[in-house]
PDB file of C-alpha atoms in Angstrom:
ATOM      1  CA  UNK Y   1       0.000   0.000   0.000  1.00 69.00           C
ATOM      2  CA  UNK Y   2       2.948   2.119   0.867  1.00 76.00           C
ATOM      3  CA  UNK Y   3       4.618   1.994  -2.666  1.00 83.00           C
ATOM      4  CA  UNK Y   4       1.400   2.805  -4.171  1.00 78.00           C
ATOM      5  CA  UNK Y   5       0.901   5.738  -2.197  1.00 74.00           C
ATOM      6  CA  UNK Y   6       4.335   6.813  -2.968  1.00 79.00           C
ATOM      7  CA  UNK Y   7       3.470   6.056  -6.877  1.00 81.00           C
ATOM      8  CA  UNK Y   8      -0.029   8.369  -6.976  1.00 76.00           C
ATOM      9  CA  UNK Y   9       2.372  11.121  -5.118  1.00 76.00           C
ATOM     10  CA  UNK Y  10       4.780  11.132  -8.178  1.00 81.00           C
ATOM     11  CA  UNK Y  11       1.611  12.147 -10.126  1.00 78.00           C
ATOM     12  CA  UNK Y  12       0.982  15.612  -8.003  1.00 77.00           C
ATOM     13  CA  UNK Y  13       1.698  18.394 -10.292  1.00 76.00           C
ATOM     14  CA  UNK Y  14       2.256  20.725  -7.461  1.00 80.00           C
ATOM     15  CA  UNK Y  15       3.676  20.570  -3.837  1.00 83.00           C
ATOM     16  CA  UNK Y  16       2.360  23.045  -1.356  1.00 91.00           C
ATOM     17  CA  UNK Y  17       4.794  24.502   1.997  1.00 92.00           C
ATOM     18  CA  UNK Y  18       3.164  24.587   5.377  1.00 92.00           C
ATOM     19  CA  UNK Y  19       1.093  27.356   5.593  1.00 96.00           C
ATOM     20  CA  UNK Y  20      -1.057  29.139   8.185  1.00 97.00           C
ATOM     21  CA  UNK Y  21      -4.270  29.429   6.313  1.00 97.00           C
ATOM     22  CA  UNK Y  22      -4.209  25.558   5.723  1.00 97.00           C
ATOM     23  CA  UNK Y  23      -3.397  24.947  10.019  1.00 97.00           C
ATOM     24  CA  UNK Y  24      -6.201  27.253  10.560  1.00 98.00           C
ATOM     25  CA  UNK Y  25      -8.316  25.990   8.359  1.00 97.00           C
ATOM     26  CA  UNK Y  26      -7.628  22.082   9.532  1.00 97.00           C
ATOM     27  CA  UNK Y  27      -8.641  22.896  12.674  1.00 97.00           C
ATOM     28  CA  UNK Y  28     -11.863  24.834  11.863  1.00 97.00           C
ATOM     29  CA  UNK Y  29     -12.721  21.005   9.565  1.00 97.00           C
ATOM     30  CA  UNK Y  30     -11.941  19.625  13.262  1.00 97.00           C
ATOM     31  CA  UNK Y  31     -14.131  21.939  14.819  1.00 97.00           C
ATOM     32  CA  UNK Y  32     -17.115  21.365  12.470  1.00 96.00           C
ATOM     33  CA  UNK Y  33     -16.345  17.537  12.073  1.00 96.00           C
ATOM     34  CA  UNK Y  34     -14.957  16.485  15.297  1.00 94.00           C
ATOM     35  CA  UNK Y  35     -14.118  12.902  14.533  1.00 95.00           C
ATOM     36  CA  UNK Y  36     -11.617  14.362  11.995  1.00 97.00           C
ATOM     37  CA  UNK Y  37      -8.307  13.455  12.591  1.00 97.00           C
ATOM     38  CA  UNK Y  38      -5.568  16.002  12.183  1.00 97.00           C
ATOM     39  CA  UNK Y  39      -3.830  14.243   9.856  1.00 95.00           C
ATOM     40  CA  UNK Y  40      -6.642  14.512   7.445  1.00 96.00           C
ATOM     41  CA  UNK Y  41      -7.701  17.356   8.118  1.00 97.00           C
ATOM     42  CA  UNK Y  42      -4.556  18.587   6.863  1.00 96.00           C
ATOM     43  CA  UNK Y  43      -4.798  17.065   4.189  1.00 93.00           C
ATOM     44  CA  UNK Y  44      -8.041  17.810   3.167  1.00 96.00           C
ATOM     45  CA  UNK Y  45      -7.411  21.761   4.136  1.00 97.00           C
ATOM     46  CA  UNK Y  46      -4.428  21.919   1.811  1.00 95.00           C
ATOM     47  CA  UNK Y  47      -6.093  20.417  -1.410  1.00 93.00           C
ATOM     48  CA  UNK Y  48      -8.733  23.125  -0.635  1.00 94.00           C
ATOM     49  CA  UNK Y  49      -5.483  25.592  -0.151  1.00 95.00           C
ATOM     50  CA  UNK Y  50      -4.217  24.387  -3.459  1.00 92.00           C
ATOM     51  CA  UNK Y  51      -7.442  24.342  -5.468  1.00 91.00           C
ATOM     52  CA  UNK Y  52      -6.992  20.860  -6.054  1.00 88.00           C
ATOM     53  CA  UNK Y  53      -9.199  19.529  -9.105  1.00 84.00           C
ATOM     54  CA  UNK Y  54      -9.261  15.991  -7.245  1.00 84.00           C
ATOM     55  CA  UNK Y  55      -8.065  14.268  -3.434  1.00 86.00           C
ATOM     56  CA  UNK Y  56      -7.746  10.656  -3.772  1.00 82.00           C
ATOM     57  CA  UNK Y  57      -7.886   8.208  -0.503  1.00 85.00           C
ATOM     58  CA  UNK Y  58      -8.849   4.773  -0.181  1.00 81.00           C
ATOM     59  CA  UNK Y  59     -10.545   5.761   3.672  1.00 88.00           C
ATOM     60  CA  UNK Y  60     -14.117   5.846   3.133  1.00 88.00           C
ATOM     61  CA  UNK Y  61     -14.990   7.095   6.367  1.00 93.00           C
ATOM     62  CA  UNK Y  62     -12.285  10.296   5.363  1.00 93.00           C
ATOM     63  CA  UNK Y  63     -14.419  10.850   2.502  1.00 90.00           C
ATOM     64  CA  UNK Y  64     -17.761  10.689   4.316  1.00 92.00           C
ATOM     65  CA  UNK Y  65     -16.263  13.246   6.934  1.00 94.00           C
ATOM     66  CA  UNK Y  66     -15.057  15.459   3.879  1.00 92.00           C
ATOM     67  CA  UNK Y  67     -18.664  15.137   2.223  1.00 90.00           C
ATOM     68  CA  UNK Y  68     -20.008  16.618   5.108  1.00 93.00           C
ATOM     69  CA  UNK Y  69     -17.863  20.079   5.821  1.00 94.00           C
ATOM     70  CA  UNK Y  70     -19.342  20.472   2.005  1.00 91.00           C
ATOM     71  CA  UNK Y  71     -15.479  21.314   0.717  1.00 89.00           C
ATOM     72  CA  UNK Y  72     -15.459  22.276  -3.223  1.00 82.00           C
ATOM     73  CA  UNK Y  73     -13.525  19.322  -4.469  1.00 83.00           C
ATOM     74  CA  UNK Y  74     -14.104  15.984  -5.786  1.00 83.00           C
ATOM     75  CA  UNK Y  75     -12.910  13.439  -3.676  1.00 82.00           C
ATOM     76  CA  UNK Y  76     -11.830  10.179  -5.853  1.00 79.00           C
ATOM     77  CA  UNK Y  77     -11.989   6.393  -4.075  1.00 77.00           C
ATOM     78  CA  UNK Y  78      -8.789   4.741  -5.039  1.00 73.00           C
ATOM     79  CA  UNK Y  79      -8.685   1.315  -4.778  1.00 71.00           C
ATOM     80  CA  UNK Y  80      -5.419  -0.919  -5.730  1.00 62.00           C
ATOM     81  CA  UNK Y  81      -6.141  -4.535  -5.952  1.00 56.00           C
TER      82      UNK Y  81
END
């Protein structure tokens, strides 16, 4: 799963620096979705940073949590078999 993760991240057209608009805006996901974990809330806050056309995860209870703070982004379902 690792290596494929690694793979898909060769694909990202664009990397993004730590920023404070994307901590701030983590936590206000956590705030509104408490289950959230920071982890992806981070990375959920910096594809919105980004204006990412697409996330892809393979954690369907991520993308329910994303579904429901309403972000404007298409989250994809990867699944590697």
């Amino acid at each position: 799963r690792k290596s494929e993760i690694f793979r898909l991240a060769n694909l990202c057209q664009v990397r993004v620096a730590p920023h404070e608009i994307i901590s701030n805006q983590a936590l206000a996901f956590q705030v509104f979705e408490p289950g959230l974990s920071a982890k992806d809330a981070l990375h959920l806050a910096t594809a919105c940073f980004a204006k990412a056309d697409y996330l892809i995860t393979c954690d369907k209870r991520f993308i329910r949590q994303a579904r429901r703070l309403n972000v404007e982004l298409t989250i994809v379902t990867y699944s590697h078999h």
